[in-house]
Amino acid sequence: MKNINEYLDFAIKMAKEAGEIQKSLFRSNSLSITTKSSLTDVVTEADKRSEALIISEIKSRFPHHSILAEESGITEGEKEWQWVVDPLDGTTNYSQGLPVFSVSIALRHNGETVVGVVFAPYLDELFTAVKGGGAFLNGTPIRCAKKPELARMVVATGMPYDRAENPDNNLDNIENVVNRVRGIRRMGSAAIDTCYVAAGYFDAYWEMGIHEWDVAAGELIALEAGALVERFRDEERIAELVCSPDAYDAFRPLIK
Ligand code: IPD
């Protein structure tokens, strides 16, 4: 295994290059917005070009590594090393000209995430972590919040793309939470949500129906900042809770 920081630097380089593509097309007429699973699930030229760039760089530098990426699925390779990539997390925001979007790149070694990078190009926020090395925002160490009282918490969530057809669409949880906390936010990028728990900007984030590529990097960043990460349901669909330890006892009973 190389020095873990070499992988980190490589992931940062790819995230920044993808971020340049995203900024160059942002709020332009060249987005080529198309839909995927439904009319609510969109993909843009920036998603495709960012993913193509990241995959080609991984293949050229680490030809034997496997890759799981949002738009192209699995690229087979050695099981030992796997890159988990969301080239543009927050595509709905991006396609609307809203600045909350990010590149999320994680590296797993034998199934365990060892590097996490989330870069929000428009906000110029780079979140990074390597396992056991702490979490950072633009090079400065971050820690999660320390608020035990619900009434002082600001929390984030999201709703699944199939929310109109699937009654298990998180609205019951939102209804249960909304009047008990200071504020609830739907930022539109799960990767940024998890990093904002890491930085103490949110006390908790939860969502169901997300994918590994949405949260693989953010989970490590949150853990390294002292947060708790829980897959809170025993089902194939991912139900994710990222929470500061001080918020957990009061917040956890509110969601199911
Ligand atoms: C989406 C965002 C959003 C979350 C969705 C994700 P995408 O990722 O993270 O915040 O609510 O569940 O799918 O599709 O923009 O990469």
mmCIF file of C-alpha atoms and ligand atoms in Angstrom:
data_model
loop_
_atom_site.group_PDB
_atom_site.id
_atom_site.type_symbol
_atom_site.label_atom_id
_atom_site.label_comp_id
_atom_site.label_asym_id
_atom_site.label_seq_id
_atom_site.Cartn_x
_atom_site.Cartn_y
_atom_site.Cartn_z
ATOM 1 C CA MET A 1 0.000 0.000 0.000
ATOM 2 C CA LYS A 2 1.229 3.484 -0.836
ATOM 3 C CA ASN A 3 1.342 6.202 1.769
ATOM 4 C CA ILE A 4 -2.326 7.000 2.379
ATOM 5 C CA ASN A 5 -1.680 10.687 1.767
ATOM 6 C CA GLU A 6 -0.749 9.905 -1.832
ATOM 7 C CA TYR A 7 -4.253 8.554 -2.375
ATOM 8 C CA LEU A 8 -5.693 11.580 -0.592
ATOM 9 C CA ASP A 9 -3.739 14.009 -2.781
ATOM 10 C CA PHE A 10 -4.834 12.115 -5.890
ATOM 11 C CA ALA A 11 -8.503 12.249 -4.800
ATOM 12 C CA ILE A 12 -8.225 15.997 -4.072
ATOM 13 C CA LYS A 13 -6.679 16.595 -7.509
ATOM 14 C CA MET A 14 -9.517 14.725 -9.243
ATOM 15 C CA ALA A 15 -12.197 16.505 -7.182
ATOM 16 C CA LYS A 16 -10.732 19.911 -8.034
ATOM 17 C CA GLU A 17 -10.505 19.085 -11.754
ATOM 18 C CA ALA A 18 -14.130 17.898 -11.771
ATOM 19 C CA GLY A 19 -15.049 21.049 -9.855
ATOM 20 C CA GLU A 20 -13.529 23.165 -12.654
ATOM 21 C CA ILE A 21 -15.749 21.401 -15.207
ATOM 22 C CA GLN A 22 -18.766 22.031 -12.998
ATOM 23 C CA LYS A 23 -18.016 25.705 -12.491
ATOM 24 C CA SER A 24 -17.433 26.187 -16.227
ATOM 25 C CA LEU A 25 -20.901 24.826 -17.091
ATOM 26 C CA PHE A 26 -22.783 26.168 -14.048
ATOM 27 C CA ARG A 27 -25.718 28.477 -14.933
ATOM 28 C CA SER A 28 -24.856 28.063 -18.627
ATOM 29 C CA ASN A 29 -26.995 27.001 -21.578
ATOM 30 C CA SER A 30 -24.841 23.916 -22.222
ATOM 31 C CA LEU A 31 -26.073 21.710 -19.378
ATOM 32 C CA SER A 32 -28.006 19.147 -21.502
ATOM 33 C CA ILE A 33 -30.318 18.156 -18.655
ATOM 34 C CA THR A 34 -31.863 14.695 -19.101
ATOM 35 C CA THR A 35 -33.830 12.452 -16.730
ATOM 36 C CA LYS A 36 -32.993 9.036 -15.259
ATOM 37 C CA SER A 37 -35.387 6.975 -13.079
ATOM 38 C CA SER A 38 -38.131 9.625 -13.183
ATOM 39 C CA LEU A 39 -38.732 13.274 -14.062
ATOM 40 C CA THR A 40 -37.403 14.229 -10.607
ATOM 41 C CA ASP A 41 -34.105 12.364 -11.164
ATOM 42 C CA VAL A 42 -31.893 14.401 -13.496
ATOM 43 C CA VAL A 43 -28.393 14.158 -14.943
ATOM 44 C CA THR A 44 -26.409 16.889 -16.720
ATOM 45 C CA GLU A 45 -23.461 17.205 -19.046
ATOM 46 C CA ALA A 46 -21.417 18.217 -15.983
ATOM 47 C CA ASP A 47 -22.205 14.926 -14.158
ATOM 48 C CA LYS A 48 -21.145 12.930 -17.222
ATOM 49 C CA ARG A 49 -17.978 14.877 -17.985
ATOM 50 C CA SER A 50 -16.911 14.906 -14.310
ATOM 51 C CA GLU A 51 -17.401 11.161 -13.981
ATOM 52 C CA ALA A 52 -15.593 10.428 -17.272
ATOM 53 C CA LEU A 53 -12.618 12.491 -16.090
ATOM 54 C CA ILE A 54 -12.444 10.829 -12.661
ATOM 55 C CA ILE A 55 -12.797 7.305 -14.051
ATOM 56 C CA SER A 56 -10.184 7.876 -16.711
ATOM 57 C CA GLU A 57 -7.697 9.246 -14.140
ATOM 58 C CA ILE A 58 -8.260 6.308 -11.769
ATOM 59 C CA LYS A 59 -7.906 3.806 -14.623
ATOM 60 C CA SER A 60 -4.707 5.373 -15.790
ATOM 61 C CA ARG A 61 -3.070 5.659 -12.342
ATOM 62 C CA PHE A 62 -4.533 2.548 -10.648
ATOM 63 C CA PRO A 63 -5.621 0.261 -13.508
ATOM 64 C CA HIS A 64 -6.364 -2.675 -11.189
ATOM 65 C CA HIS A 65 -8.609 -0.832 -8.738
ATOM 66 C CA SER A 66 -12.373 -1.283 -8.940
ATOM 67 C CA ILE A 67 -14.758 1.678 -9.127
ATOM 68 C CA LEU A 68 -18.356 2.251 -8.091
ATOM 69 C CA ALA A 69 -19.665 5.458 -9.651
ATOM 70 C CA GLU A 70 -23.125 6.998 -9.856
ATOM 71 C CA GLU A 71 -23.543 7.235 -13.614
ATOM 72 C CA SER A 72 -21.639 4.174 -14.825
ATOM 73 C CA GLY A 73 -22.060 1.705 -11.940
ATOM 74 C CA ILE A 74 -19.299 -0.817 -11.291
ATOM 75 C CA THR A 75 -15.979 -0.964 -13.122
ATOM 76 C CA GLU A 76 -14.598 -4.367 -12.181
ATOM 77 C CA GLY A 77 -11.091 -4.652 -10.760
ATOM 78 C CA GLU A 78 -9.303 -5.922 -7.659
ATOM 79 C CA LYS A 79 -11.723 -6.270 -4.760
ATOM 80 C CA GLU A 80 -9.072 -4.985 -2.340
ATOM 81 C CA TRP A 81 -9.272 -1.381 -3.570
ATOM 82 C CA GLN A 82 -12.456 0.364 -4.595
ATOM 83 C CA TRP A 83 -13.125 3.992 -5.434
ATOM 84 C CA VAL A 84 -16.671 5.179 -4.677
ATOM 85 C CA VAL A 85 -17.526 8.259 -6.716
ATOM 86 C CA ASP A 86 -20.409 10.674 -6.939
ATOM 87 C CA PRO A 87 -19.145 13.019 -9.652
ATOM 88 C CA LEU A 88 -21.794 15.650 -8.903
ATOM 89 C CA ASP A 89 -23.853 15.264 -5.742
ATOM 90 C CA GLY A 90 -26.713 17.726 -5.745
ATOM 91 C CA THR A 91 -27.581 17.527 -9.424
ATOM 92 C CA THR A 92 -31.040 19.025 -8.962
ATOM 93 C CA ASN A 93 -29.506 22.090 -7.314
ATOM 94 C CA TYR A 94 -26.871 22.288 -10.015
ATOM 95 C CA SER A 95 -29.371 22.046 -12.861
ATOM 96 C CA GLN A 96 -31.414 24.854 -11.290
ATOM 97 C CA GLY A 97 -28.412 27.157 -10.813
ATOM 98 C CA LEU A 98 -28.331 26.639 -7.037
ATOM 99 C CA PRO A 99 -24.766 26.598 -5.650
ATOM 100 C CA VAL A 100 -24.989 23.674 -3.188
ATOM 101 C CA PHE A 101 -23.377 20.777 -5.084
ATOM 102 C CA SER A 102 -20.235 18.744 -4.630
ATOM 103 C CA VAL A 103 -17.847 16.089 -5.897
ATOM 104 C CA SER A 104 -17.601 13.097 -3.553
ATOM 105 C CA ILE A 105 -14.710 10.625 -3.803
ATOM 106 C CA ALA A 106 -13.966 7.825 -1.331
ATOM 107 C CA LEU A 107 -11.369 5.063 -1.423
ATOM 108 C CA ARG A 108 -12.138 1.757 0.276
ATOM 109 C CA HIS A 109 -9.534 -0.811 1.245
ATOM 110 C CA ASN A 110 -11.005 -4.273 1.816
ATOM 111 C CA GLY A 111 -14.415 -2.652 2.273
ATOM 112 C CA GLU A 112 -13.302 -0.018 4.757
ATOM 113 C CA THR A 113 -13.216 3.642 3.733
ATOM 114 C CA VAL A 114 -9.698 5.001 4.217
ATOM 115 C CA VAL A 115 -9.871 8.266 2.240
ATOM 116 C CA GLY A 116 -12.785 10.699 1.902
ATOM 117 C CA VAL A 117 -12.902 13.902 -0.136
ATOM 118 C CA VAL A 118 -15.942 16.128 -0.633
ATOM 119 C CA PHE A 119 -15.382 19.296 -2.655
ATOM 120 C CA ALA A 120 -18.050 21.957 -3.135
ATOM 121 C CA PRO A 121 -16.567 23.940 -6.045
ATOM 122 C CA TYR A 122 -18.823 26.980 -6.022
ATOM 123 C CA LEU A 123 -18.581 27.356 -2.236
ATOM 124 C CA ASP A 124 -14.848 26.545 -2.419
ATOM 125 C CA GLU A 125 -15.153 24.131 0.504
ATOM 126 C CA LEU A 126 -12.845 21.115 0.534
ATOM 127 C CA PHE A 127 -13.584 18.489 3.202
ATOM 128 C CA THR A 128 -10.978 15.764 3.634
ATOM 129 C CA ALA A 129 -10.181 12.825 5.880
ATOM 130 C CA VAL A 130 -7.984 9.777 5.998
ATOM 131 C CA LYS A 131 -8.807 7.031 8.446
ATOM 132 C CA GLY A 132 -7.377 7.822 11.862
ATOM 133 C CA GLY A 133 -6.110 11.249 10.789
ATOM 134 C CA GLY A 134 -8.953 13.628 11.711
ATOM 135 C CA ALA A 135 -11.198 15.665 9.429
ATOM 136 C CA PHE A 136 -10.467 18.994 7.773
ATOM 137 C CA LEU A 137 -12.215 21.851 5.974
ATOM 138 C CA ASN A 138 -9.815 23.682 3.661
ATOM 139 C CA GLY A 139 -6.959 22.327 5.780
ATOM 140 C CA THR A 140 -8.356 23.387 9.170
ATOM 141 C CA PRO A 141 -9.422 20.632 11.628
ATOM 142 C CA ILE A 142 -13.180 20.307 12.193
ATOM 143 C CA ARG A 143 -15.248 18.742 14.993
ATOM 144 C CA CYS A 144 -18.973 18.091 15.232
ATOM 145 C CA ALA A 145 -21.358 20.129 17.422
ATOM 146 C CA LYS A 146 -22.010 19.646 21.130
ATOM 147 C CA LYS A 147 -25.664 20.535 21.642
ATOM 148 C CA PRO A 148 -27.811 18.105 23.621
ATOM 149 C CA GLU A 149 -31.062 20.157 23.553
ATOM 150 C CA LEU A 150 -33.407 19.511 20.650
ATOM 151 C CA ALA A 151 -34.712 23.058 20.703
ATOM 152 C CA ARG A 152 -31.241 24.386 19.821
ATOM 153 C CA MET A 153 -30.505 21.886 17.036
ATOM 154 C CA VAL A 154 -30.462 22.585 13.313
ATOM 155 C CA VAL A 155 -30.759 19.368 11.313
ATOM 156 C CA ALA A 156 -30.789 18.361 7.650
ATOM 157 C CA THR A 157 -32.612 15.739 5.662
ATOM 158 C CA GLY A 158 -33.763 14.827 2.150
ATOM 159 C CA MET A 159 -36.581 13.020 0.390
ATOM 160 C CA PRO A 160 -36.162 10.109 -2.020
ATOM 161 C CA TYR A 161 -36.696 10.503 -5.783
ATOM 162 C CA ASP A 162 -39.620 8.030 -5.636
ATOM 163 C CA ARG A 163 -41.379 10.053 -2.916
ATOM 164 C CA ALA A 164 -44.598 10.495 -4.911
ATOM 165 C CA GLU A 165 -45.153 6.733 -5.365
ATOM 166 C CA ASN A 166 -43.547 5.392 -2.189
ATOM 167 C CA PRO A 167 -45.426 6.225 1.027
ATOM 168 C CA ASP A 168 -42.204 5.544 2.967
ATOM 169 C CA ASN A 169 -40.928 8.934 1.808
ATOM 170 C CA ASN A 170 -39.643 10.496 5.064
ATOM 171 C CA LEU A 171 -42.531 12.959 5.414
ATOM 172 C CA ASP A 172 -43.612 11.284 8.686
ATOM 173 C CA ASN A 173 -40.128 11.782 10.166
ATOM 174 C CA ILE A 174 -39.980 15.379 8.979
ATOM 175 C CA GLU A 175 -43.352 16.077 10.559
ATOM 176 C CA ASN A 176 -42.124 14.554 13.803
ATOM 177 C CA VAL A 177 -38.897 16.572 13.835
ATOM 178 C CA VAL A 178 -39.868 19.964 12.428
ATOM 179 C CA ASN A 179 -41.543 21.524 15.456
ATOM 180 C CA ARG A 180 -39.068 20.137 17.970
ATOM 181 C CA VAL A 181 -35.844 21.613 16.576
ATOM 182 C CA ARG A 182 -34.656 25.145 15.899
ATOM 183 C CA GLY A 183 -34.465 24.499 12.179
ATOM 184 C CA ILE A 184 -34.639 21.852 9.500
ATOM 185 C CA ARG A 185 -32.880 22.167 6.133
ATOM 186 C CA ARG A 186 -33.045 20.327 2.808
ATOM 187 C CA MET A 187 -29.738 21.315 1.233
ATOM 188 C CA GLY A 188 -29.901 18.882 -1.704
ATOM 189 C CA SER A 189 -26.430 17.305 -1.433
ATOM 190 C CA ALA A 190 -26.110 14.396 0.973
ATOM 191 C CA ALA A 191 -22.318 14.634 0.764
ATOM 192 C CA ILE A 192 -22.419 18.252 1.939
ATOM 193 C CA ASP A 193 -25.017 17.407 4.621
ATOM 194 C CA THR A 194 -22.725 14.786 6.164
ATOM 195 C CA CYS A 195 -19.734 17.148 6.043
ATOM 196 C CA TYR A 196 -21.784 19.924 7.640
ATOM 197 C CA VAL A 197 -22.484 17.598 10.574
ATOM 198 C CA ALA A 198 -18.729 16.992 10.723
ATOM 199 C CA ALA A 199 -18.077 20.733 10.859
ATOM 200 C CA GLY A 200 -20.764 21.382 13.485
ATOM 201 C CA TYR A 201 -22.981 23.398 11.117
ATOM 202 C CA PHE A 202 -25.696 20.747 11.497
ATOM 203 C CA ASP A 203 -26.359 18.707 14.626
ATOM 204 C CA ALA A 204 -27.711 15.766 12.636
ATOM 205 C CA TYR A 205 -28.552 14.606 9.110
ATOM 206 C CA TRP A 206 -30.751 11.698 8.156
ATOM 207 C CA GLU A 207 -32.170 10.361 4.919
ATOM 208 C CA MET A 208 -33.345 7.091 3.438
ATOM 209 C CA GLY A 209 -33.065 5.905 -0.148
ATOM 210 C CA ILE A 210 -29.596 7.313 -0.713
ATOM 211 C CA HIS A 211 -26.682 5.460 -2.295
ATOM 212 C CA GLU A 212 -23.150 4.506 -1.274
ATOM 213 C CA TRP A 213 -21.690 7.130 -3.601
ATOM 214 C CA ASP A 214 -23.713 9.895 -1.898
ATOM 215 C CA VAL A 215 -22.257 9.256 1.557
ATOM 216 C CA ALA A 216 -19.120 7.058 1.392
ATOM 217 C CA ALA A 217 -16.693 9.987 1.651
ATOM 218 C CA GLY A 218 -18.857 12.078 3.980
ATOM 219 C CA GLU A 219 -19.238 9.192 6.426
ATOM 220 C CA LEU A 220 -15.475 8.979 6.975
ATOM 221 C CA ILE A 221 -15.193 12.771 7.268
ATOM 222 C CA ALA A 222 -18.009 12.798 9.855
ATOM 223 C CA LEU A 223 -16.539 9.874 11.820
ATOM 224 C CA GLU A 224 -13.134 11.526 11.871
ATOM 225 C CA ALA A 225 -14.771 14.705 13.215
ATOM 226 C CA GLY A 226 -16.273 12.734 16.106
ATOM 227 C CA ALA A 227 -19.786 12.136 14.709
ATOM 228 C CA LEU A 228 -21.842 8.957 14.997
ATOM 229 C CA VAL A 229 -22.787 7.250 11.728
ATOM 230 C CA GLU A 230 -25.659 4.778 11.784
ATOM 231 C CA ARG A 231 -27.490 2.872 9.066
ATOM 232 C CA PHE A 232 -30.701 3.051 11.058
ATOM 233 C CA ARG A 233 -32.767 0.443 9.255
ATOM 234 C CA ASP A 234 -32.107 -3.164 8.456
ATOM 235 C CA GLU A 235 -33.018 -3.035 4.779
ATOM 236 C CA GLU A 236 -31.352 -2.897 1.368
ATOM 237 C CA ARG A 237 -32.288 0.756 0.845
ATOM 238 C CA ILE A 238 -29.763 2.855 2.768
ATOM 239 C CA ALA A 239 -31.208 4.770 5.724
ATOM 240 C CA GLU A 240 -28.460 6.995 7.051
ATOM 241 C CA LEU A 241 -28.114 8.949 10.276
ATOM 242 C CA VAL A 242 -25.072 11.137 10.899
ATOM 243 C CA CYS A 243 -25.296 12.816 14.265
ATOM 244 C CA SER A 244 -23.167 14.523 16.848
ATOM 245 C CA PRO A 245 -22.857 12.255 19.924
ATOM 246 C CA ASP A 246 -24.323 14.999 22.132
ATOM 247 C CA ALA A 247 -27.426 15.249 19.929
ATOM 248 C CA TYR A 248 -27.995 11.510 19.587
ATOM 249 C CA ASP A 249 -30.066 10.676 22.694
ATOM 250 C CA ALA A 250 -32.598 13.425 22.060
ATOM 251 C CA PHE A 251 -32.684 13.181 18.264
ATOM 252 C CA ARG A 252 -32.532 9.438 17.487
ATOM 253 C CA PRO A 253 -36.007 8.559 18.891
ATOM 254 C CA LEU A 254 -37.626 11.022 16.459
ATOM 255 C CA ILE A 255 -36.856 9.089 13.297
ATOM 256 C CA LYS A 256 -37.802 5.593 12.167
HETATM 257 C C1 IPD B 1 -28.832 13.298 -4.333
HETATM 258 C C2 IPD B 1 -28.500 14.325 -3.279
HETATM 259 C C3 IPD B 1 -29.726 14.689 -2.479
HETATM 260 C C4 IPD B 1 -30.366 13.485 -1.854
HETATM 261 C C5 IPD B 1 -30.647 12.419 -2.908
HETATM 262 C C6 IPD B 1 -29.367 12.076 -3.658
HETATM 263 P P1 IPD B 1 -27.496 13.239 -6.633
HETATM 264 O O1 IPD B 1 -27.687 12.906 -5.053
HETATM 265 O O2 IPD B 1 -27.498 13.857 -2.424
HETATM 266 O O3 IPD B 1 -29.422 15.577 -1.419
HETATM 267 O O4 IPD B 1 -31.567 13.871 -1.246
HETATM 268 O O5 IPD B 1 -31.123 11.272 -2.233
HETATM 269 O O6 IPD B 1 -29.615 11.080 -4.608
HETATM 270 O O7 IPD B 1 -28.538 12.456 -7.361
HETATM 271 O O8 IPD B 1 -27.670 14.704 -6.782
HETATM 272 O O9 IPD B 1 -26.104 12.795 -6.905
#
